[in-house]
Amino acid sequence: MTATAPADVDALCRAAADAFTTTLRTTDAERAAWLRAGADALDSAAAELIPLADAETSLGSPRLTGELARTTSQLRLFADVILEGSYLEATIDHPNPTATPPIPDLRRALRPLGPVAVFAASNFPFAFSVAGGDTASALAIGCPVVVKLHSGHPRLSRRVHEILESALRDAGAPEGILGLVDGREGALALADHPAITAVGFTGSIPGGRAIHDRVSARPAPIPFFGELGSLNPVVVTPAADVARGSALAEGLAGSFQLGVGQFCTKPGVVFVPADSALEAAVGAHATTPGRMLTERIAQGFADGAARVRDVPGVTAVAGDGGSLIAAVDVDTLAAHADVLLEEVFGPFTLLVRCADEQDLLRGLDLLEGNLTATLHSEPDEDVDAVLSALERIAGRVLFSGWPTGVAVSWAQHHGGPWPATTSQHTSVGATAVRRFQRPIAYQDAPERVLPAALQEANPLAIPRRVDGELVLPRR
Amino acid sequence: MTATAPADVDALCRAAADAFTTTLRTTDAERAAWLRAGADALDSAAAELIPLADAETSLGSPRLTGELARTTSQLRLFADVILEGSYLEATIDHPNPTATPPIPDLRRALRPLGPVAVFAASNFPFAFSVAGGDTASALAIGCPVVVKLHSGHPRLSRRVHEILESALRDAGAPEGILGLVDGREGALALADHPAITAVGFTGSIPGGRAIHDRVSARPAPIPFFGELGSLNPVVVTPAADVARGSALAEGLAGSFQLGVGQFCTKPGVVFVPADSALEAAVGAHATTPGRMLTERIAQGFADGAARVRDVPGVTAVAGDGGSLIAAVDVDTLAAHADVLLEEVFGPFTLLVRCADEQDLLRGLDLLEGNLTATLHSEPDEDVDAVLSALERIAGRVLFSGWPTGVAVSWAQHHGGPWPATTSQHTSVGATAVRRFQRPIAYQDAPERVLPAALQEANPLAIPRRVDGELVLPRR
């Protein structure tokens, strides 16, 4: 594997900019066909790709088979999203000379930004990598993509790139539609390149912060859409613990150890009652973890776990040489929040023993932003205060489930206050396309120059807002 | 006028955070009533406010009367926007166990971010100031606001704040709903305050860049929505110049001198054919400009105009001691782009003489992002290449009009590539609310804890997307 030289990054970004002049003029139907062709090609290559992914990531064939299926269904979802047409947000105001100021004929739609840089993640070698959600959502709306591959799975990245790029090209996409960059120097050149109009990033807080700061310092700043880190707090109420503490222990153990704990949505901190049935039962479900994604990640896990163990007041519930479950009270959590609330990527979770709801709310108040928050309670409990606290710190709030496993659908949201993500936008689900769009309003434009989405007769038959009212197409 | 001490900024931001715990639970109908009460109160105070605004800004009673009406109609528009309900983007996916991965019950809606800081502009003492679009859009969705007043109209700012805050409170809004900060030290404390969740800014490129960089460097970065600067290019084709060059000259003169040229959307660069009728006619319409907003702005205009005059190859078409119209060719523009394409805030416009379309496209290629771009052409001309160039650099593209005057409506967009704005969002029009929202997805939530927007029976009777399909309420 060779690092990409800055001159080659420049060539890839220029090719993407050239491609954009073509993709801008493509129809939704054309791009939907590209995405479906890409999905079909990746599905057809499953027998080759899954062993290759397993060799580089040790995630195992069942998980990787599911992840590839998720990745190709994601490409197909974005085809559906663009064909449905609401993503264009077509809005028409007919003239109103009596308004203050007078309203001319105004027609607004969202348009693709331009070439997008995607920084791939380590832990989802398909779903958040070369052919992942950032790439799919950008391509769907006509933004060429240049991917910085993750060094944890370089061979898979190159092969997925070859297959996807070739399928896109065969389906009619222009040269330059999908570039691939390797190495740190190439990554920085990519973040700086003037042809790049937005950045999607999934990775660690330090790595994401570095790219965020670099992108913010550009002479012309561009949007940075990062997904950086998350503790994914879980709250178990006293009544839930009494009713099903031992089942919850098994569920928690399954979730925090899934994929060797290498999920952005791994439950990393669990607020439980003092003397909980959950705590009593969970240790029995700790397993000897499998091999982690990379040596560096394994070392990071060992170091992080050691830092937690060294904090005075921390009890190890389970975890000699394997998955670690530790427990603290809220006072200890507050006194050592810098260590105890730092994400430990891997099979670690921290139980926080709460004396009462006051204690719980004090604990939740110590948390930064999260992708998810989970509440296990019983139907007759008053959870208003807890739920408010969870809504304020998380982008997805779950009831009676576990946060690992992220459905790809219209209503999904994968994001949250910093450092979960840097923005109000989602990395997963239908609205992920909006990260790479910007509005253009046309004022008093002749019909012949308007995009099809904004022509009076609605030739695309899409939902539009006309004079303030949402109008569905006749189908 | 006294500067606000950092301790007082802290108190205002904490009060806003406290207010947010209340506003979060208000209904759209309640907040719509606040906005309408605020609009009514400001309208009722017109006889007091307009002379006060004129004394501080010299913008004149007719313009200020129109601007106040625009400002109050903007408050009322946002009341309509939230009552219509699409702004919540309510999306429901019912469970689908056969999807990969399986889809649980997922329900997503946009929620208010939290307290918002608004940095007011100098040039619209009503419409982009204390009661302006940023404030209106934030309040509409339940985000308390702390405004940094503009030093160009401090007395008006304080009075508008008193009237609006009092009307909001009388209509039921909580204490802390609207704070006001004065002075540079207070501005920085506001940008840094941990309770602030987003920043809206309208002003100069250097000022906006400074706040952008400060906000980006926060330990937990927050979104910065800035509107910084724009040249608002106009293109006059040879056929349009022949057909109506002298009328276009009059229109241009009216637009670039409107409000003493102190508009974000002032046409600052006009691409004309060589030997144009427009250039021949426009000088006659140059007027002696009125008093500018502040001494500092007047000095900035004089300095900027002098820098342009000093560039070799620049011809002064009109402008001894008053409005300045200068002309250059594209070679000169390219050689001195750093000076000639710097925004000169005030009654200045630059004519760029183009030999042919090639020359024109080369000139357009020198431009950064803009709020607007305007094309004057004739129906039988092929304008595809020019239009593509304009779409790539501007957020609003006008045909046969002038960019000054920004209608406030559903389809409006006021933004564009950097430095016009820093983001893909608009500062004017219905979708401005989205800057201050973030999604929350509820997974397998019991009906009783769901926000009304997401309850199965659609009690708010709003448009929603259900299982991928947009569904309108029965009314």
PDB file of N, CA, C and O in Angstrom, chain B residues 4 8-17 19-20 115-120 129-132 134-135 138-139 143-150 157-162 164-166 168-169 173-182 186 190 196:
ATOM      1  N   THR B   4     -21.469  45.658  28.431  1.00  0.00           N
ATOM      2  CA  THR B   4     -21.911  44.612  29.344  1.00  0.00           C
ATOM      3  C   THR B   4     -20.689  43.870  29.878  1.00  0.00           C
ATOM      4  O   THR B   4     -19.858  43.401  29.106  1.00  0.00           O
ATOM      5  N   ASP B   8     -22.184  39.873  33.668  1.00  0.00           N
ATOM      6  CA  ASP B   8     -23.574  40.100  33.273  1.00  0.00           C
ATOM      7  C   ASP B   8     -23.946  39.259  32.053  1.00  0.00           C
ATOM      8  O   ASP B   8     -25.081  38.798  31.932  1.00  0.00           O
ATOM      9  N   VAL B   9     -22.982  39.067  31.149  1.00  0.00           N
ATOM     10  CA  VAL B   9     -23.232  38.170  30.010  1.00  0.00           C
ATOM     11  C   VAL B   9     -23.522  36.768  30.535  1.00  0.00           C
ATOM     12  O   VAL B   9     -24.454  36.093  30.087  1.00  0.00           O
ATOM     13  N   ASP B  10     -22.731  36.354  31.507  1.00  0.00           N
ATOM     14  CA  ASP B  10     -22.946  35.037  32.111  1.00  0.00           C
ATOM     15  C   ASP B  10     -24.355  34.930  32.687  1.00  0.00           C
ATOM     16  O   ASP B  10     -25.055  33.927  32.460  1.00  0.00           O
ATOM     17  N   ALA B  11     -24.784  35.961  33.386  1.00  0.00           N
ATOM     18  CA  ALA B  11     -26.133  35.924  33.978  1.00  0.00           C
ATOM     19  C   ALA B  11     -27.200  35.847  32.890  1.00  0.00           C
ATOM     20  O   ALA B  11     -28.176  35.096  33.021  1.00  0.00           O
ATOM     21  N   LEU B  12     -27.010  36.601  31.808  1.00  0.00           N
ATOM     22  CA  LEU B  12     -27.999  36.569  30.714  1.00  0.00           C
ATOM     23  C   LEU B  12     -28.052  35.195  30.058  1.00  0.00           C
ATOM     24  O   LEU B  12     -29.134  34.691  29.727  1.00  0.00           O
ATOM     25  N   CYS B  13     -26.878  34.590  29.862  1.00  0.00           N
ATOM     26  CA  CYS B  13     -26.843  33.273  29.213  1.00  0.00           C
ATOM     27  C   CYS B  13     -27.440  32.206  30.119  1.00  0.00           C
ATOM     28  O   CYS B  13     -28.130  31.295  29.653  1.00  0.00           O
ATOM     29  N   ARG B  14     -27.196  32.317  31.424  1.00  0.00           N
ATOM     30  CA  ARG B  14     -27.811  31.358  32.354  1.00  0.00           C
ATOM     31  C   ARG B  14     -29.323  31.533  32.394  1.00  0.00           C
ATOM     32  O   ARG B  14     -30.074  30.552  32.465  1.00  0.00           O
ATOM     33  N   ALA B  15     -29.746  32.784  32.349  1.00  0.00           N
ATOM     34  CA  ALA B  15     -31.198  33.026  32.323  1.00  0.00           C
ATOM     35  C   ALA B  15     -31.814  32.441  31.050  1.00  0.00           C
ATOM     36  O   ALA B  15     -32.912  31.875  31.075  1.00  0.00           O
ATOM     37  N   ALA B  16     -31.080  32.565  29.943  1.00  0.00           N
ATOM     38  CA  ALA B  16     -31.577  31.986  28.681  1.00  0.00           C
ATOM     39  C   ALA B  16     -31.661  30.465  28.789  1.00  0.00           C
ATOM     40  O   ALA B  16     -32.619  29.845  28.316  1.00  0.00           O
ATOM     41  N   ALA B  17     -30.658  29.862  29.432  1.00  0.00           N
ATOM     42  CA  ALA B  17     -30.674  28.403  29.605  1.00  0.00           C
ATOM     43  C   ALA B  17     -31.845  27.984  30.493  1.00  0.00           C
ATOM     44  O   ALA B  17     -32.512  26.978  30.232  1.00  0.00           O
ATOM     45  N   ALA B  19     -34.626  29.683  30.789  1.00  0.00           N
ATOM     46  CA  ALA B  19     -35.831  29.898  29.975  1.00  0.00           C
ATOM     47  C   ALA B  19     -36.052  28.721  29.030  1.00  0.00           C
ATOM     48  O   ALA B  19     -37.195  28.317  28.774  1.00  0.00           O
ATOM     49  N   PHE B  20     -34.966  28.140  28.545  1.00  0.00           N
ATOM     50  CA  PHE B  20     -35.083  27.047  27.580  1.00  0.00           C
ATOM     51  C   PHE B  20     -35.801  25.832  28.176  1.00  0.00           C
ATOM     52  O   PHE B  20     -36.522  25.122  27.471  1.00  0.00           O
ATOM     53  N   PRO B 115     -30.228  28.015  23.799  1.00  0.00           N
ATOM     54  CA  PRO B 115     -30.033  29.461  23.655  1.00  0.00           C
ATOM     55  C   PRO B 115     -29.144  29.813  22.457  1.00  0.00           C
ATOM     56  O   PRO B 115     -28.139  29.150  22.197  1.00  0.00           O
ATOM     57  N   VAL B 116     -29.540  30.854  21.751  1.00  0.00           N
ATOM     58  CA  VAL B 116     -28.856  31.288  20.531  1.00  0.00           C
ATOM     59  C   VAL B 116     -28.308  32.700  20.739  1.00  0.00           C
ATOM     60  O   VAL B 116     -28.996  33.559  21.293  1.00  0.00           O
ATOM     61  N   ALA B 117     -27.068  32.920  20.302  1.00  0.00           N
ATOM     62  CA  ALA B 117     -26.494  34.276  20.306  1.00  0.00           C
ATOM     63  C   ALA B 117     -26.693  34.891  18.930  1.00  0.00           C
ATOM     64  O   ALA B 117     -26.414  34.245  17.912  1.00  0.00           O
ATOM     65  N   VAL B 118     -27.155  36.125  18.899  1.00  0.00           N
ATOM     66  CA  VAL B 118     -27.376  36.830  17.631  1.00  0.00           C
ATOM     67  C   VAL B 118     -26.514  38.085  17.617  1.00  0.00           C
ATOM     68  O   VAL B 118     -26.627  38.923  18.516  1.00  0.00           O
ATOM     69  N   PHE B 119     -25.666  38.208  16.605  1.00  0.00           N
ATOM     70  CA  PHE B 119     -24.840  39.409  16.428  1.00  0.00           C
ATOM     71  C   PHE B 119     -25.518  40.281  15.381  1.00  0.00           C
ATOM     72  O   PHE B 119     -25.591  39.925  14.211  1.00  0.00           O
ATOM     73  N   ALA B 120     -26.014  41.432  15.818  1.00  0.00           N
ATOM     74  CA  ALA B 120     -26.823  42.295  14.960  1.00  0.00           C
ATOM     75  C   ALA B 120     -25.957  43.032  13.942  1.00  0.00           C
ATOM     76  O   ALA B 120     -24.774  43.281  14.163  1.00  0.00           O
ATOM     77  N   SER B 129     -31.480  43.144  13.143  1.00  0.00           N
ATOM     78  CA  SER B 129     -30.986  43.600  14.435  1.00  0.00           C
ATOM     79  C   SER B 129     -31.776  42.897  15.552  1.00  0.00           C
ATOM     80  O   SER B 129     -32.141  41.735  15.400  1.00  0.00           O
ATOM     81  N   VAL B 130     -32.032  43.607  16.626  1.00  0.00           N
ATOM     82  CA  VAL B 130     -32.579  42.967  17.833  1.00  0.00           C
ATOM     83  C   VAL B 130     -33.838  42.134  17.546  1.00  0.00           C
ATOM     84  O   VAL B 130     -33.976  41.012  18.040  1.00  0.00           O
ATOM     85  N   ALA B 131     -34.743  42.663  16.729  1.00  0.00           N
ATOM     86  CA  ALA B 131     -35.994  41.954  16.438  1.00  0.00           C
ATOM     87  C   ALA B 131     -35.970  41.355  15.034  1.00  0.00           C
ATOM     88  O   ALA B 131     -37.011  41.073  14.449  1.00  0.00           O
ATOM     89  N   GLY B 132     -34.777  41.124  14.500  1.00  0.00           N
ATOM     90  CA  GLY B 132     -34.632  40.698  13.111  1.00  0.00           C
ATOM     91  C   GLY B 132     -34.853  39.211  12.891  1.00  0.00           C
ATOM     92  O   GLY B 132     -35.351  38.493  13.760  1.00  0.00           O
ATOM     93  N   ASP B 134     -32.859  36.573  12.594  1.00  0.00           N
ATOM     94  CA  ASP B 134     -32.218  35.559  13.438  1.00  0.00           C
ATOM     95  C   ASP B 134     -32.997  35.385  14.739  1.00  0.00           C
ATOM     96  O   ASP B 134     -33.281  34.264  15.175  1.00  0.00           O
ATOM     97  N   THR B 135     -33.338  36.514  15.356  1.00  0.00           N
ATOM     98  CA  THR B 135     -34.098  36.469  16.606  1.00  0.00           C
ATOM     99  C   THR B 135     -35.466  35.828  16.389  1.00  0.00           C
ATOM    100  O   THR B 135     -35.880  34.938  17.141  1.00  0.00           O
ATOM    101  N   ALA B 138     -35.265  32.036  15.790  1.00  0.00           N
ATOM    102  CA  ALA B 138     -34.882  31.296  16.998  1.00  0.00           C
ATOM    103  C   ALA B 138     -36.039  31.245  17.996  1.00  0.00           C
ATOM    104  O   ALA B 138     -36.390  30.183  18.514  1.00  0.00           O
ATOM    105  N   LEU B 139     -36.655  32.393  18.245  1.00  0.00           N
ATOM    106  CA  LEU B 139     -37.777  32.422  19.190  1.00  0.00           C
ATOM    107  C   LEU B 139     -38.927  31.534  18.713  1.00  0.00           C
ATOM    108  O   LEU B 139     -39.586  30.873  19.514  1.00  0.00           O
ATOM    109  N   CYS B 143     -36.063  28.710  20.992  1.00  0.00           N
ATOM    110  CA  CYS B 143     -34.695  28.995  21.436  1.00  0.00           C
ATOM    111  C   CYS B 143     -34.641  30.409  22.014  1.00  0.00           C
ATOM    112  O   CYS B 143     -34.839  31.383  21.277  1.00  0.00           O
ATOM    113  N   PRO B 144     -34.348  30.557  23.306  1.00  0.00           N
ATOM    114  CA  PRO B 144     -34.123  31.899  23.842  1.00  0.00           C
ATOM    115  C   PRO B 144     -32.943  32.550  23.124  1.00  0.00           C
ATOM    116  O   PRO B 144     -32.071  31.851  22.595  1.00  0.00           O
ATOM    117  N   VAL B 145     -32.919  33.879  23.117  1.00  0.00           N
ATOM    118  CA  VAL B 145     -31.927  34.609  22.327  1.00  0.00           C
ATOM    119  C   VAL B 145     -31.202  35.612  23.208  1.00  0.00           C
ATOM    120  O   VAL B 145     -31.818  36.262  24.051  1.00  0.00           O
ATOM    121  N   VAL B 146     -29.886  35.718  23.021  1.00  0.00           N
ATOM    122  CA  VAL B 146     -29.124  36.824  23.595  1.00  0.00           C
ATOM    123  C   VAL B 146     -28.505  37.572  22.422  1.00  0.00           C
ATOM    124  O   VAL B 146     -27.734  37.010  21.654  1.00  0.00           O
ATOM    125  N   VAL B 147     -28.905  38.860  22.278  1.00  0.00           N
ATOM    126  CA  VAL B 147     -28.455  39.661  21.142  1.00  0.00           C
ATOM    127  C   VAL B 147     -27.256  40.501  21.532  1.00  0.00           C
ATOM    128  O   VAL B 147     -27.258  41.147  22.578  1.00  0.00           O
ATOM    129  N   LYS B 148     -26.222  40.494  20.682  1.00  0.00           N
ATOM    130  CA  LYS B 148     -25.164  41.502  20.780  1.00  0.00           C
ATOM    131  C   LYS B 148     -25.609  42.657  19.903  1.00  0.00           C
ATOM    132  O   LYS B 148     -25.718  42.508  18.681  1.00  0.00           O
ATOM    133  N   LEU B 149     -25.880  43.806  20.529  1.00  0.00           N
ATOM    134  CA  LEU B 149     -26.386  44.939  19.747  1.00  0.00           C
ATOM    135  C   LEU B 149     -25.276  45.512  18.869  1.00  0.00           C
ATOM    136  O   LEU B 149     -24.089  45.355  19.155  1.00  0.00           O
ATOM    137  N   HIS B 150     -25.685  46.162  17.772  1.00  0.00           N
ATOM    138  CA  HIS B 150     -24.691  46.833  16.936  1.00  0.00           C
ATOM    139  C   HIS B 150     -24.465  48.249  17.446  1.00  0.00           C
ATOM    140  O   HIS B 150     -25.427  48.978  17.709  1.00  0.00           O
ATOM    141  N   SER B 157     -31.578  49.893  19.653  1.00  0.00           N
ATOM    142  CA  SER B 157     -31.487  48.480  20.044  1.00  0.00           C
ATOM    143  C   SER B 157     -32.082  48.261  21.423  1.00  0.00           C
ATOM    144  O   SER B 157     -32.837  47.308  21.647  1.00  0.00           O
ATOM    145  N   ARG B 158     -31.728  49.163  22.356  1.00  0.00           N
ATOM    146  CA  ARG B 158     -32.232  49.010  23.722  1.00  0.00           C
ATOM    147  C   ARG B 158     -33.741  49.195  23.782  1.00  0.00           C
ATOM    148  O   ARG B 158     -34.441  48.466  24.485  1.00  0.00           O
ATOM    149  N   ARG B 159     -34.219  50.138  22.993  1.00  0.00           N
ATOM    150  CA  ARG B 159     -35.674  50.392  23.032  1.00  0.00           C
ATOM    151  C   ARG B 159     -36.442  49.228  22.385  1.00  0.00           C
ATOM    152  O   ARG B 159     -37.466  48.790  22.916  1.00  0.00           O
ATOM    153  N   VAL B 160     -35.938  48.745  21.243  1.00  0.00           N
ATOM    154  CA  VAL B 160     -36.605  47.597  20.600  1.00  0.00           C
ATOM    155  C   VAL B 160     -36.567  46.396  21.544  1.00  0.00           C
ATOM    156  O   VAL B 160     -37.554  45.660  21.676  1.00  0.00           O
ATOM    157  N   HIS B 161     -35.445  46.232  22.224  1.00  0.00           N
ATOM    158  CA  HIS B 161     -35.333  45.118  23.170  1.00  0.00           C
ATOM    159  C   HIS B 161     -36.378  45.231  24.277  1.00  0.00           C
ATOM    160  O   HIS B 161     -37.079  44.273  24.601  1.00  0.00           O
ATOM    161  N   GLU B 162     -36.494  46.427  24.823  1.00  0.00           N
ATOM    162  CA  GLU B 162     -37.484  46.640  25.895  1.00  0.00           C
ATOM    163  C   GLU B 162     -38.894  46.301  25.422  1.00  0.00           C
ATOM    164  O   GLU B 162     -39.640  45.595  26.100  1.00  0.00           O
ATOM    165  N   LEU B 164     -39.914  44.542  22.718  1.00  0.00           N
ATOM    166  CA  LEU B 164     -40.121  43.153  22.300  1.00  0.00           C
ATOM    167  C   LEU B 164     -40.113  42.224  23.508  1.00  0.00           C
ATOM    168  O   LEU B 164     -40.981  41.359  23.651  1.00  0.00           O
ATOM    169  N   GLU B 165     -39.148  42.425  24.397  1.00  0.00           N
ATOM    170  CA  GLU B 165     -39.051  41.533  25.556  1.00  0.00           C
ATOM    171  C   GLU B 165     -40.304  41.643  26.412  1.00  0.00           C
ATOM    172  O   GLU B 165     -40.853  40.632  26.870  1.00  0.00           O
ATOM    173  N   SER B 166     -40.761  42.859  26.595  1.00  0.00           N
ATOM    174  CA  SER B 166     -41.940  43.066  27.420  1.00  0.00           C
ATOM    175  C   SER B 166     -43.183  42.452  26.766  1.00  0.00           C
ATOM    176  O   SER B 166     -44.004  41.814  27.429  1.00  0.00           O
ATOM    177  N   LEU B 168     -43.224  39.904  24.678  1.00  0.00           N
ATOM    178  CA  LEU B 168     -43.083  38.443  24.755  1.00  0.00           C
ATOM    179  C   LEU B 168     -43.465  37.951  26.150  1.00  0.00           C
ATOM    180  O   LEU B 168     -44.205  36.969  26.303  1.00  0.00           O
ATOM    181  N   ARG B 169     -42.967  38.659  27.164  1.00  0.00           N
ATOM    182  CA  ARG B 169     -43.265  38.257  28.546  1.00  0.00           C
ATOM    183  C   ARG B 169     -44.751  38.368  28.840  1.00  0.00           C
ATOM    184  O   ARG B 169     -45.346  37.472  29.438  1.00  0.00           O
ATOM    185  N   ALA B 173     -44.143  34.371  27.615  1.00  0.00           N
ATOM    186  CA  ALA B 173     -42.784  33.836  27.491  1.00  0.00           C
ATOM    187  C   ALA B 173     -42.056  33.961  28.833  1.00  0.00           C
ATOM    188  O   ALA B 173     -42.321  34.886  29.601  1.00  0.00           O
ATOM    189  N   PRO B 174     -41.135  33.038  29.121  1.00  0.00           N
ATOM    190  CA  PRO B 174     -40.471  33.053  30.421  1.00  0.00           C
ATOM    191  C   PRO B 174     -39.390  34.138  30.521  1.00  0.00           C
ATOM    192  O   PRO B 174     -38.866  34.610  29.507  1.00  0.00           O
ATOM    193  N   GLU B 175     -39.079  34.482  31.741  1.00  0.00           N
ATOM    194  CA  GLU B 175     -37.923  35.347  32.014  1.00  0.00           C
ATOM    195  C   GLU B 175     -36.692  34.754  31.333  1.00  0.00           C
ATOM    196  O   GLU B 175     -36.518  33.537  31.300  1.00  0.00           O
ATOM    197  N   GLY B 176     -35.836  35.623  30.773  1.00  0.00           N
ATOM    198  CA  GLY B 176     -34.618  35.134  30.127  1.00  0.00           C
ATOM    199  C   GLY B 176     -34.802  34.847  28.650  1.00  0.00           C
ATOM    200  O   GLY B 176     -33.866  34.428  27.975  1.00  0.00           O
ATOM    201  N   ILE B 177     -35.997  35.094  28.116  1.00  0.00           N
ATOM    202  CA  ILE B 177     -36.291  34.759  26.718  1.00  0.00           C
ATOM    203  C   ILE B 177     -35.458  35.600  25.743  1.00  0.00           C
ATOM    204  O   ILE B 177     -35.133  35.147  24.642  1.00  0.00           O
ATOM    205  N   LEU B 178     -35.129  36.844  26.137  1.00  0.00           N
ATOM    206  CA  LEU B 178     -34.423  37.735  25.209  1.00  0.00           C
ATOM    207  C   LEU B 178     -33.471  38.635  25.985  1.00  0.00           C
ATOM    208  O   LEU B 178     -33.912  39.533  26.705  1.00  0.00           O
ATOM    209  N   GLY B 179     -32.188  38.404  25.875  1.00  0.00           N
ATOM    210  CA  GLY B 179     -31.177  39.221  26.532  1.00  0.00           C
ATOM    211  C   GLY B 179     -30.488  40.148  25.548  1.00  0.00           C
ATOM    212  O   GLY B 179     -30.561  39.955  24.337  1.00  0.00           O
ATOM    213  N   LEU B 180     -29.797  41.163  26.092  1.00  0.00           N
ATOM    214  CA  LEU B 180     -29.108  42.131  25.237  1.00  0.00           C
ATOM    215  C   LEU B 180     -27.725  42.413  25.802  1.00  0.00           C
ATOM    216  O   LEU B 180     -27.583  42.667  27.001  1.00  0.00           O
ATOM    217  N   VAL B 181     -26.724  42.386  24.937  1.00  0.00           N
ATOM    218  CA  VAL B 181     -25.329  42.574  25.328  1.00  0.00           C
ATOM    219  C   VAL B 181     -24.745  43.692  24.486  1.00  0.00           C
ATOM    220  O   VAL B 181     -25.051  43.803  23.299  1.00  0.00           O
ATOM    221  N   ASP B 182     -23.892  44.500  25.097  1.00  0.00           N
ATOM    222  CA  ASP B 182     -23.249  45.611  24.391  1.00  0.00           C
ATOM    223  C   ASP B 182     -21.738  45.526  24.598  1.00  0.00           C
ATOM    224  O   ASP B 182     -21.275  45.109  25.666  1.00  0.00           O
ATOM    225  N   GLY B 186     -18.127  41.946  25.922  1.00  0.00           N
ATOM    226  CA  GLY B 186     -19.357  41.177  26.088  1.00  0.00           C
ATOM    227  C   GLY B 186     -19.610  40.259  24.904  1.00  0.00           C
ATOM    228  O   GLY B 186     -20.085  39.128  25.064  1.00  0.00           O
ATOM    229  N   LEU B 190     -19.973  36.264  25.060  1.00  0.00           N
ATOM    230  CA  LEU B 190     -21.180  35.635  24.520  1.00  0.00           C
ATOM    231  C   LEU B 190     -20.816  34.491  23.572  1.00  0.00           C
ATOM    232  O   LEU B 190     -21.381  33.391  23.657  1.00  0.00           O
ATOM    233  N   ILE B 196     -24.550  28.824  25.288  1.00  0.00           N
ATOM    234  CA  ILE B 196     -24.947  29.203  23.928  1.00  0.00           C
ATOM    235  C   ILE B 196     -24.759  28.003  22.998  1.00  0.00           C
ATOM    236  O   ILE B 196     -23.709  27.369  23.002  1.00  0.00           O
TER     237      ILE B 196
END
